[in-house]
Coordinates of C-alpha atoms in Angstrom, one line a residue:
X28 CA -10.5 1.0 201.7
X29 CA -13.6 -1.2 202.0
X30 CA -13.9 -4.2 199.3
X31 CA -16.4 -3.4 197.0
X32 CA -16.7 -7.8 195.7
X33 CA -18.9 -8.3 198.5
X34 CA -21.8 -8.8 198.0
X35 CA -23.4 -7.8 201.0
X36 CA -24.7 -3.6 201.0
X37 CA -22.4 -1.4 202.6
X38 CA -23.4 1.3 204.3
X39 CA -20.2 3.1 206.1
X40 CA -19.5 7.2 208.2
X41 CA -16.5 8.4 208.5
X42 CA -16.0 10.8 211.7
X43 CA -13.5 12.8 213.3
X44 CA -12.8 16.3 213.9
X45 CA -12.0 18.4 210.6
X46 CA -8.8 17.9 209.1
X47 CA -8.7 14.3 209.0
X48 CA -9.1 13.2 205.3
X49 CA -12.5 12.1 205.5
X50 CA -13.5 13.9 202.3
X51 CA -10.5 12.3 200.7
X52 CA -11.1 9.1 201.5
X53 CA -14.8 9.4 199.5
X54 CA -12.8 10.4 196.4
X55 CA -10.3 7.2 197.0
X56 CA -14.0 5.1 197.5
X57 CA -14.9 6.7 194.1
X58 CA -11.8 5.3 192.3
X59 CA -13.2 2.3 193.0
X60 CA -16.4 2.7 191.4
X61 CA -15.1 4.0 187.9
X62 CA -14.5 1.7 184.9
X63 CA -11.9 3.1 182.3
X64 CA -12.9 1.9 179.3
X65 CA -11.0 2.1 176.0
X66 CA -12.0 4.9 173.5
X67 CA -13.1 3.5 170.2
X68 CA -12.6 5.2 166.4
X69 CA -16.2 6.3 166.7
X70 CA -17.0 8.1 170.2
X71 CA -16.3 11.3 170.6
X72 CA -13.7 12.0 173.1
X73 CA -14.7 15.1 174.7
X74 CA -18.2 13.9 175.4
X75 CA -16.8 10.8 177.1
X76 CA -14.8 13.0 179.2
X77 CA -17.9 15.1 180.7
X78 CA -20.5 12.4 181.1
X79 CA -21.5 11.8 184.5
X80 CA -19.7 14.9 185.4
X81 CA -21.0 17.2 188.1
X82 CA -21.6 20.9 186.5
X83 CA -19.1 21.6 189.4
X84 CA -16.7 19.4 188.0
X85 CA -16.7 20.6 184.4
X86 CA -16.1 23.9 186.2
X87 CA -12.7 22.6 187.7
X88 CA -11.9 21.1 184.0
X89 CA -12.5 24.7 182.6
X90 CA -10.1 26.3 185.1
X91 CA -7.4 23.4 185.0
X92 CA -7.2 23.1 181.2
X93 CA -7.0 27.1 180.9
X94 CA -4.1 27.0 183.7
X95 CA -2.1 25.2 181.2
X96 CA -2.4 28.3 179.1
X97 CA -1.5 30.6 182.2
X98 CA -5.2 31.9 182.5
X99 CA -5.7 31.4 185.8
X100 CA -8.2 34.3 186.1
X101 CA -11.9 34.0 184.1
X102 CA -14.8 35.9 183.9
X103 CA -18.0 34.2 183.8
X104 CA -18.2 34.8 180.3
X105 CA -15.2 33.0 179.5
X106 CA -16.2 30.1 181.2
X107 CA -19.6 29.4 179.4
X108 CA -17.8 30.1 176.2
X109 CA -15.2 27.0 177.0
X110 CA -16.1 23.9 174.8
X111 CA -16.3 21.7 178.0
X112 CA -18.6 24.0 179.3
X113 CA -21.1 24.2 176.4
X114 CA -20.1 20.4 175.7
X115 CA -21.9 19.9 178.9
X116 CA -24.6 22.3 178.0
X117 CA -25.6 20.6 175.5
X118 CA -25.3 17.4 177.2
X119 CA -27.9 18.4 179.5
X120 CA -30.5 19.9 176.3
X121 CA -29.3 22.9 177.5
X122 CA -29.3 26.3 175.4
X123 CA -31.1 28.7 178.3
X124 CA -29.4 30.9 181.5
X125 CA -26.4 29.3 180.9
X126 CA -24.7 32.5 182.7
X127 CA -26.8 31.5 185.9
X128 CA -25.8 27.5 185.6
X129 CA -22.4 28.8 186.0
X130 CA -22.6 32.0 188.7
X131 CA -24.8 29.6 190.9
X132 CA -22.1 26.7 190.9
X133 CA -19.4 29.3 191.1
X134 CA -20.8 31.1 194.2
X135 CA -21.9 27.4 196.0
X136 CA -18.5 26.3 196.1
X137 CA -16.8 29.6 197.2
X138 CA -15.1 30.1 200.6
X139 CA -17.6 31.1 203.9
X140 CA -14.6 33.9 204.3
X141 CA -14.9 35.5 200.7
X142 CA -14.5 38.7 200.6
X143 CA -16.5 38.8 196.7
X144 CA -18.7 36.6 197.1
X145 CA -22.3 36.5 199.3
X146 CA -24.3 33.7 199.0
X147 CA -26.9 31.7 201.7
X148 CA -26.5 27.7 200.6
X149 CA -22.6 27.3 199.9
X150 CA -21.4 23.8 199.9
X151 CA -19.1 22.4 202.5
X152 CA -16.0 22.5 200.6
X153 CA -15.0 25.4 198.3
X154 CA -13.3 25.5 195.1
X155 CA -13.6 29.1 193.5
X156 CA -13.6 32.8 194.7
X157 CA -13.6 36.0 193.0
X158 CA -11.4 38.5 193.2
X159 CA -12.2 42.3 192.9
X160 CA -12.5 42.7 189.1
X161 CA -15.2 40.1 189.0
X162 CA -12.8 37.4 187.6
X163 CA -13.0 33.8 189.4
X164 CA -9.8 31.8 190.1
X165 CA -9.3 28.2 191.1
X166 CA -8.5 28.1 195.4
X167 CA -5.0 26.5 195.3
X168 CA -5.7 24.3 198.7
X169 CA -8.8 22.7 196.3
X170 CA -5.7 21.4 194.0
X171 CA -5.3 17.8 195.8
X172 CA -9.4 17.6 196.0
X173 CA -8.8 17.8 192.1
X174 CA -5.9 14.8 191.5
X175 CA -8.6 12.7 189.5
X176 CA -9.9 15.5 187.2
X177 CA -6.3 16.5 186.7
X178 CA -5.4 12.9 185.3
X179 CA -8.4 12.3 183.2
X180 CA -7.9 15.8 181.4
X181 CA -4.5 15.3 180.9
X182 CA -5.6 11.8 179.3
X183 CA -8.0 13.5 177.3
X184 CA -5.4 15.7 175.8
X185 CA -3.1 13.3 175.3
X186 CA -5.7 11.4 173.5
X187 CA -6.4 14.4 171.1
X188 CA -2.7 15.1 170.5
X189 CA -2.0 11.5 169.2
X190 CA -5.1 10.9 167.9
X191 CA -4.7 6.9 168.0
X192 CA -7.8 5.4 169.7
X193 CA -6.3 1.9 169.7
X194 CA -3.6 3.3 172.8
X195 CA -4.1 2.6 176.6
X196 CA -5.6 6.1 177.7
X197 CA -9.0 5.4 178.9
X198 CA -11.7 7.5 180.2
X199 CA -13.8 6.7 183.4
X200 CA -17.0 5.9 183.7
X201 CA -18.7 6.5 187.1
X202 CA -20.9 3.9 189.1
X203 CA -21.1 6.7 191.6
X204 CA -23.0 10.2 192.8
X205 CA -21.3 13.0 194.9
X206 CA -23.5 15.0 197.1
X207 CA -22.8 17.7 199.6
X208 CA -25.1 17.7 202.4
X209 CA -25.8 21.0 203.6
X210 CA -28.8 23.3 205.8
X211 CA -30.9 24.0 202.9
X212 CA -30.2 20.2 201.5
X213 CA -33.8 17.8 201.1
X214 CA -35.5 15.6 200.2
X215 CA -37.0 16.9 197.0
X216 CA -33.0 17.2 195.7
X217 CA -32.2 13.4 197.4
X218 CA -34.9 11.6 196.0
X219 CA -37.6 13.1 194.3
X220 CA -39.7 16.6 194.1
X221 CA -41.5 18.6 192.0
X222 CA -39.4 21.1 190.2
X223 CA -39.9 23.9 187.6
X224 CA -39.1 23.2 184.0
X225 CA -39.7 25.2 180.6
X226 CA -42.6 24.4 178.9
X227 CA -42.6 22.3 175.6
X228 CA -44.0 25.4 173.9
X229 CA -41.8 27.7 175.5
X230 CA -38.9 25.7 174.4
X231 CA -39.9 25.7 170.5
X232 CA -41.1 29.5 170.3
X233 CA -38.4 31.8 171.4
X234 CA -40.7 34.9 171.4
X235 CA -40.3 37.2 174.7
X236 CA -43.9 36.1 175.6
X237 CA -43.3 32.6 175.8
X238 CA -39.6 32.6 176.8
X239 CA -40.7 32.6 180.6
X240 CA -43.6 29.7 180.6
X241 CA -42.7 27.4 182.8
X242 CA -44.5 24.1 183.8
X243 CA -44.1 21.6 187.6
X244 CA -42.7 18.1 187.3
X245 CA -41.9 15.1 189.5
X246 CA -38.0 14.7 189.2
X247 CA -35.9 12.8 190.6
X248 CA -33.3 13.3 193.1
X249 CA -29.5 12.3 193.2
X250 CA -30.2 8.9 195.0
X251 CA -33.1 7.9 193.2
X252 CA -31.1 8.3 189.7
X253 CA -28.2 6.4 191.3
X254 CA -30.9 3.3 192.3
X255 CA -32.3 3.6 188.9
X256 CA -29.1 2.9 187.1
X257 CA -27.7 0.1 190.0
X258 CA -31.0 -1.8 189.3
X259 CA -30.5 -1.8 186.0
X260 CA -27.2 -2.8 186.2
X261 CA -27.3 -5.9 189.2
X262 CA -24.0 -7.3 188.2
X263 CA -22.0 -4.2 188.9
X264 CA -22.1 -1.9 192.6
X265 CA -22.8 1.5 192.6
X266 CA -22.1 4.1 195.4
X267 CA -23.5 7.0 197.0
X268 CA -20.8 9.1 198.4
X269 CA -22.7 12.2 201.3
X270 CA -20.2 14.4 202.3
X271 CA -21.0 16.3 205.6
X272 CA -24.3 13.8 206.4
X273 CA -25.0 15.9 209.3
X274 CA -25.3 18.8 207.9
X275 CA -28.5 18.3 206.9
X276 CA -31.9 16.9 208.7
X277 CA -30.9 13.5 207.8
X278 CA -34.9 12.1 208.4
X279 CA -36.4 14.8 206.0
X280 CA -33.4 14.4 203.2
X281 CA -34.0 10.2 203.5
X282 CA -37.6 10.5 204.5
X283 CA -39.4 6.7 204.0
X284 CA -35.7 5.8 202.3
X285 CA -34.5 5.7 206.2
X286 CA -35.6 2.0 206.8
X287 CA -35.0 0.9 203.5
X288 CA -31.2 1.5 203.5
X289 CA -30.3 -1.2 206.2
X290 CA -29.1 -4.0 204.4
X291 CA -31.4 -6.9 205.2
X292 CA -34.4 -4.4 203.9
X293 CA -32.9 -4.1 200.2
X294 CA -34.3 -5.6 197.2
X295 CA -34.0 -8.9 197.2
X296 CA -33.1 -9.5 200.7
X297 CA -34.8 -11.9 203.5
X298 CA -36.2 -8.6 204.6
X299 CA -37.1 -6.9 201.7
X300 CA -39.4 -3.5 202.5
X301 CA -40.7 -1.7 199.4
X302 CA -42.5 1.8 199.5
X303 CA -44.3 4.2 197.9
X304 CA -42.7 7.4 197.0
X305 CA -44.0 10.3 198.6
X306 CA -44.6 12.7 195.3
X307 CA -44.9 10.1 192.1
X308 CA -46.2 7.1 194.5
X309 CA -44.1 5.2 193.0
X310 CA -43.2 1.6 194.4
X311 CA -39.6 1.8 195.0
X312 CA -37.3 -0.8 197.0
X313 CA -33.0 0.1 197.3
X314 CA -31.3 -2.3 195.3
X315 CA -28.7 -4.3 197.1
X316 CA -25.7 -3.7 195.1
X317 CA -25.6 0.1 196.2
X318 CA -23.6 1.4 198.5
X319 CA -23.8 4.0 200.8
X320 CA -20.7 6.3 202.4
X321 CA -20.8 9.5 204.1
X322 CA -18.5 11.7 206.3
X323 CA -19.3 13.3 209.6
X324 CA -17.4 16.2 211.4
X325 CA -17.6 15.0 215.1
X326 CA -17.4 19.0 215.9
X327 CA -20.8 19.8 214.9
X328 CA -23.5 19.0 217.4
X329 CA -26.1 20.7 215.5
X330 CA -27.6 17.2 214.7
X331 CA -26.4 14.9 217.3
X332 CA -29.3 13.2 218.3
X333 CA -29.4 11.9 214.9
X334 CA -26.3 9.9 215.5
X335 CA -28.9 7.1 216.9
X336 CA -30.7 7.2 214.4
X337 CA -27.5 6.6 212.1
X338 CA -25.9 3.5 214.3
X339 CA -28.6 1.3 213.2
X340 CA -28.2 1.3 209.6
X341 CA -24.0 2.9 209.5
X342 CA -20.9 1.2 210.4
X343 CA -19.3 4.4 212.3
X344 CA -15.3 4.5 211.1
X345 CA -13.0 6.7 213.8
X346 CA -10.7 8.8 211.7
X347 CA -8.0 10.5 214.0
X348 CA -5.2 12.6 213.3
X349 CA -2.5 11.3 211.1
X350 CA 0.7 13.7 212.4
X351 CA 3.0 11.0 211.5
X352 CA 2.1 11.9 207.8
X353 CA 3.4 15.1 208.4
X354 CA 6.7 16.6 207.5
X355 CA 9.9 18.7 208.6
X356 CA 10.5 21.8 207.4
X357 CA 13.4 24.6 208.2
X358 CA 13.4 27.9 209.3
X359 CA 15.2 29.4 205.9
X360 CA 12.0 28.3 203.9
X361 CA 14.4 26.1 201.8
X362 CA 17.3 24.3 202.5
X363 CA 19.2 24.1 199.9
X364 CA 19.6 27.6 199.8
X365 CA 22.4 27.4 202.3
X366 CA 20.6 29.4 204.6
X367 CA 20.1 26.6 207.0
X368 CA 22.4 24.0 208.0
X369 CA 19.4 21.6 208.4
X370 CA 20.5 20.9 211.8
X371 CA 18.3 19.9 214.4
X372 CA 18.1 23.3 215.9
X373 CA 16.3 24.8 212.4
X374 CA 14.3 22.0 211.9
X375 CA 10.3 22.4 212.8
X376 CA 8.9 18.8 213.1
X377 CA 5.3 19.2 211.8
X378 CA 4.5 16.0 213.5
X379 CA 5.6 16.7 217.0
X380 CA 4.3 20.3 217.0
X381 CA 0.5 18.8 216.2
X382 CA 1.0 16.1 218.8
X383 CA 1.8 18.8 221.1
X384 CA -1.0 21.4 220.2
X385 CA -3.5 18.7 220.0
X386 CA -1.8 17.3 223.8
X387 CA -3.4 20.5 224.9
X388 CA -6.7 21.3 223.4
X389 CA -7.7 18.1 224.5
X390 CA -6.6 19.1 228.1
X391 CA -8.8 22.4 227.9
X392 CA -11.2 21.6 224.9
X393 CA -12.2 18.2 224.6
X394 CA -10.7 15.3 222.1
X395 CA -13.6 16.6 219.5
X396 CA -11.5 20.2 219.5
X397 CA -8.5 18.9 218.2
X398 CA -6.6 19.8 214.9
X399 CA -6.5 17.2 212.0
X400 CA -3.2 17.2 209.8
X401 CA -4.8 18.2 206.4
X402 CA -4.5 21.8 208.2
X403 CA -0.4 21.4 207.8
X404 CA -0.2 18.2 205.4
X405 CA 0.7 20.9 202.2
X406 CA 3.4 22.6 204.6
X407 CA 6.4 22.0 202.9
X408 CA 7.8 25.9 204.3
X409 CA 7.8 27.9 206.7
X410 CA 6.0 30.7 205.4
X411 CA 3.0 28.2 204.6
X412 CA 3.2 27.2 208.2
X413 CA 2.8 30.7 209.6
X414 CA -0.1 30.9 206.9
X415 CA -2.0 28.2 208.3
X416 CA -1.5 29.1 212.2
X417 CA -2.9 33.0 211.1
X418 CA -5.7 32.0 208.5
X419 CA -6.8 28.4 209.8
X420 CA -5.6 27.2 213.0
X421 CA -6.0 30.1 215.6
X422 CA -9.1 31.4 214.4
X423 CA -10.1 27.7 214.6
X424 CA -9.1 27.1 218.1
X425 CA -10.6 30.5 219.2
X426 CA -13.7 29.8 218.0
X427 CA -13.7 27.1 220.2
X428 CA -12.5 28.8 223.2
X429 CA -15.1 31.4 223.1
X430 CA -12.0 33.7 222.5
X431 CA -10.5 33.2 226.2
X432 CA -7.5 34.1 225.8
X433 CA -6.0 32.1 229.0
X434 CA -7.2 28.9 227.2
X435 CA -5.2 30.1 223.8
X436 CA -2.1 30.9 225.5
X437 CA -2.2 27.3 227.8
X438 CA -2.4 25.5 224.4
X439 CA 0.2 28.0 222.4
X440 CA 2.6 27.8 225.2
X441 CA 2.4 31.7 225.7
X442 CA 1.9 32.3 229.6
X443 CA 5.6 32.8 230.6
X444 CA 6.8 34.3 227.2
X445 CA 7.5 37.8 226.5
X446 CA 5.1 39.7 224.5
X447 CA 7.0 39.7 221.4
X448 CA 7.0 36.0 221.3
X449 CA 3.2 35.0 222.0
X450 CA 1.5 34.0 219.3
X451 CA -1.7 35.0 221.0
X452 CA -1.8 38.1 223.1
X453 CA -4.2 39.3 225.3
X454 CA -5.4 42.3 223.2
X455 CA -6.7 44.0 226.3
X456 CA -3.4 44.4 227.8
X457 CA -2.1 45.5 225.0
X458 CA -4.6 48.4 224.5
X459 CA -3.9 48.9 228.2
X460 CA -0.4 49.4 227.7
X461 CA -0.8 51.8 224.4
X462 CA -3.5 53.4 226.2
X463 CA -2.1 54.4 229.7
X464 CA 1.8 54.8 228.2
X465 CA 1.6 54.9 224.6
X466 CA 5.1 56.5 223.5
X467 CA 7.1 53.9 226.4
X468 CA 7.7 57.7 228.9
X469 CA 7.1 56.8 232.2
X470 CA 7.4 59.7 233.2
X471 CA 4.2 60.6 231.3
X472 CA 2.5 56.9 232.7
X473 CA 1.0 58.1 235.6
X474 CA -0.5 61.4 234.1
X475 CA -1.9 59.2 231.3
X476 CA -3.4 56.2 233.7
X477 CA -5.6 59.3 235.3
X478 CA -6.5 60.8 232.2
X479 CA -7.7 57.4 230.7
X480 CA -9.1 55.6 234.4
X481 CA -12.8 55.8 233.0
X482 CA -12.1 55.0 229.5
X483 CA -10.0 51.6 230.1
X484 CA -12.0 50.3 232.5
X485 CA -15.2 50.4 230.6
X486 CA -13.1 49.4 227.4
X487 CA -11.7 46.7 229.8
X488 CA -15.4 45.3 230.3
X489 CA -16.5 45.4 226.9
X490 CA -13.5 42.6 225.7
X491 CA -13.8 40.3 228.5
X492 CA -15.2 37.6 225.2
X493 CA -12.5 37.7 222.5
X494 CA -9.8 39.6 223.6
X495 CA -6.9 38.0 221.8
X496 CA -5.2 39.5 219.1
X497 CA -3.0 37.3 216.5
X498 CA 0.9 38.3 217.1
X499 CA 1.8 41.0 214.4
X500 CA 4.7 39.5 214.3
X501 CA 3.7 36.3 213.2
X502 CA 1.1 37.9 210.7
X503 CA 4.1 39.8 209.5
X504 CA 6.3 36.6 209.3
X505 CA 8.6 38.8 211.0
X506 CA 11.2 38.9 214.2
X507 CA 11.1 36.0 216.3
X508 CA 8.8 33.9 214.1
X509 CA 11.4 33.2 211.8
X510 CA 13.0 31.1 214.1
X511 CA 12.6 27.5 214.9
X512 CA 12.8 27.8 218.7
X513 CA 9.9 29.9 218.6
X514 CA 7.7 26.8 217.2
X515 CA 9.6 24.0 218.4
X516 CA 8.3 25.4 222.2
X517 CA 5.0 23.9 220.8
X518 CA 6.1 20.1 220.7

């Protein structure tokens, strides 16, 4: 973790290829950046917990402080109607739409692969989705994303249950701003733009006439707040934490901000630059005492000339795959069941089988294919592992293939296996072999290749580009995927 008592400007990337605790180290960097103050007799507690907070974030507390009460599933209506939610409302002067505040955060953070949910602009990491009913839920994998909220709510409640504002519980206060860079992602929301907002007489006259007047304002943008508050506070640093920085055009989101990042060219500096903002024309110079860090997934190119750009005003941080932080697990799913003798022979080494998959994409794929270990670092069975290789890592890997399938098998170890124990087969061949000889009679095989000549050939043609298929098996966590051989092949 860097050392934020220098007194030098830091401006830091983390890279590597997904998977590598990037994102988590930002929310490490944040810990840093929080004071927890003690509560006094007079403040109220609940407030304290929810300023700064992210309407995201006071989304997460809704959902972990109703999981205590096993309500894990919530209809928007439910959420808006939670004291932190309106808390936060209210917070914010708001008493307007508060159904949209909520569906638009809700849908932002929600998986690319819901089923529920369709939306254009969705950040880069997801923390809801909605089932069929129309009820949201909490993604379990966001849970570790979430350690900090956890602690702070359960301090809050603990603070309410004893009621004695002279004990150690403290609530944090944050020298720091979040932001998910994605496609959509500019300037206007970075620094500053003109934006919508209700009229002053719309606001006091709640007539249907007036309810819609609306007038345009310069407002500013998460980094300009940030620098607002860090120059009025010089004797504390302040950070700006940019997940996915490529995502976005990184010259339109900074615009004239670009130069003045580097760290000679901050306020106060030999170099000092100041500008004037491009809506308000504002003069407006980065103070030196913030900081700047950001993650970049090396496995987007979509904005690699950037990287240039970047080099001159980032320190670039390599972060590789960590498999020695990963685990053994057995093939009975738990131990101490009896089930397994916890021998070698049952035992899947998590480390060695990344080690050995990654060995190989970066033999047929390149080093900026491989597999971090946040895809198995929560695999603590073997029914999570088969989870991950069906949902996350295949799909993964044949996206980066292009779907051929002789790449999949190299790097899954399939080519001299039996069909039954590939955990990628070549879906053609298997449509061949239901198609010329579907019932296993070969005395029908030869009648049937005739018959169906025409049809497999052009079918043949048409799945030259993904033509794997995922092992039922292993979708079924059945047969020989319940054995450890079958994964230990991978090391």
């Amino acid at each position: 973790m860097p050392d934020i008592s220098a007194h030098e400007p830091t401006n830091i990337i983390y890279t590597g290829v997904a998977g590598t605790g990037k994102t988590y180290r930002l929310l490490q960097i944040a810990k840093q950046y929080t004071d927890y103050l003690p509560k006094t007799e007079n403040e109220d507690l609940l407030e304290q917990l929810l300023q700064g907070l992210s309407w995201r974030e006071v989304l997460c507390l809704v959902f972990l402080d109703l999981r205590a009460e096993q309500q894990d599933l919530l209809k928007v209506r439910e959420i808006i109607d939670h004291p932190f939610f309106m808390t936060k409302a209210a917070q914010n002067s708001r008493d307007k739409n508060l159904d949209s505040t909520a569906w638009l955060e809700l849908r932002r953070h929600s998986p690319t692969n819901s089923q529920t949910v369709s939306f254009d602009n969705r950040a880069s990491q997801a923390y809801f989705d909605k089932d069929n009913s129309g009820s949201w839920y909490l993604l379990p994998e966001s849970m570790v994303l979430l350690e900090d909220l956890s602690q702070q709510l359960a301090e809050f409640q603990q603070a309410q249950s004893d009621n004695q504002p002279h004990q150690n519980q403290n609530i944090g206060q944050q020298r720091f701003s979040m932001v998910s860079f994605h496609q959509a992602y500019g300037y206007e929301e970075f620094v500053e733009g003109i934006r919508p907002v209700m009229n002053g007489a719309a606001q006091a006259n709640n007539s249907p006439s007036n309810q819609n007047q609306m007038s345009y304002a310069v407002q500013d943008g998460a980094f300009l707040k940030l620098c607002q508050r860090a120059a009025r506070d010089p004797q504390q640093r302040y950070a700006m934490l940019i997940d996915e920085i490529n995502r976005a055009n990184v010259s339109r989101v900074f615009g004239e901000l670009l130069s003045l990042i580097e760290p000679d060219k901050r306020a106060g500096k030999p170099n000092a630059m100041t500008v004037n903002l491009a809506y308000s024309g504002r003069a407006f110079s980065v103070p030196a005492n913030v900081d700047i860090y950001a993650t970049m997934n090396t496995q987007d190119h979509s904005l690699a000339p950037l990287d240039m750009a970047l080099r001159r005003r980032f320190r670039f941080i390599d972060c590789p795959p960590q498999p020695d932080l990963l685990s053994t697990i057995y093939d009975s799913n738990d131990i101490d069941t009896g089930l397994s003798d916890g021998s070698e022979a049952s035992a899947i080494d998590l480390s060695k089988l990344l080690t050995g998959l990654n060995r190989r994409i970066v033999q047929t794929l390149g080093i900026e294919a491989q597999l971090g270990h946040a895809f198995l670092f929560t695999v603590t069975q073997l029914e999570q592992l088969q989870t991950a290789l069906v949902e996350q890592i295949i799909p993964q890997l044949a996206q980066a293939a292009g779907g051929q399938i002789t790449v999949l098998q190299y790097i899954f170890g399939d080519e001299q296996q039996p069909t039954s124990k590939q955990f990628v087969q070549d879906s053609q061949a298997l449509m061949n072999d239901e198609l010329y000889n579907p019932l296993g009679n070969q005395n029908n095989a030869s009648a049937e290749h005739q018959m169906f000549a025409g049809q497999g050939s052009f079918l043949g043609q048409s799945m030259n580009v993904n033509s794997y298929t995922i092992n039922a098996d292993l979708i079924a966590r059945d047969g020989e995927f319940n054995n450890a051989a079958i994964y230990q092949r991978l090391y």
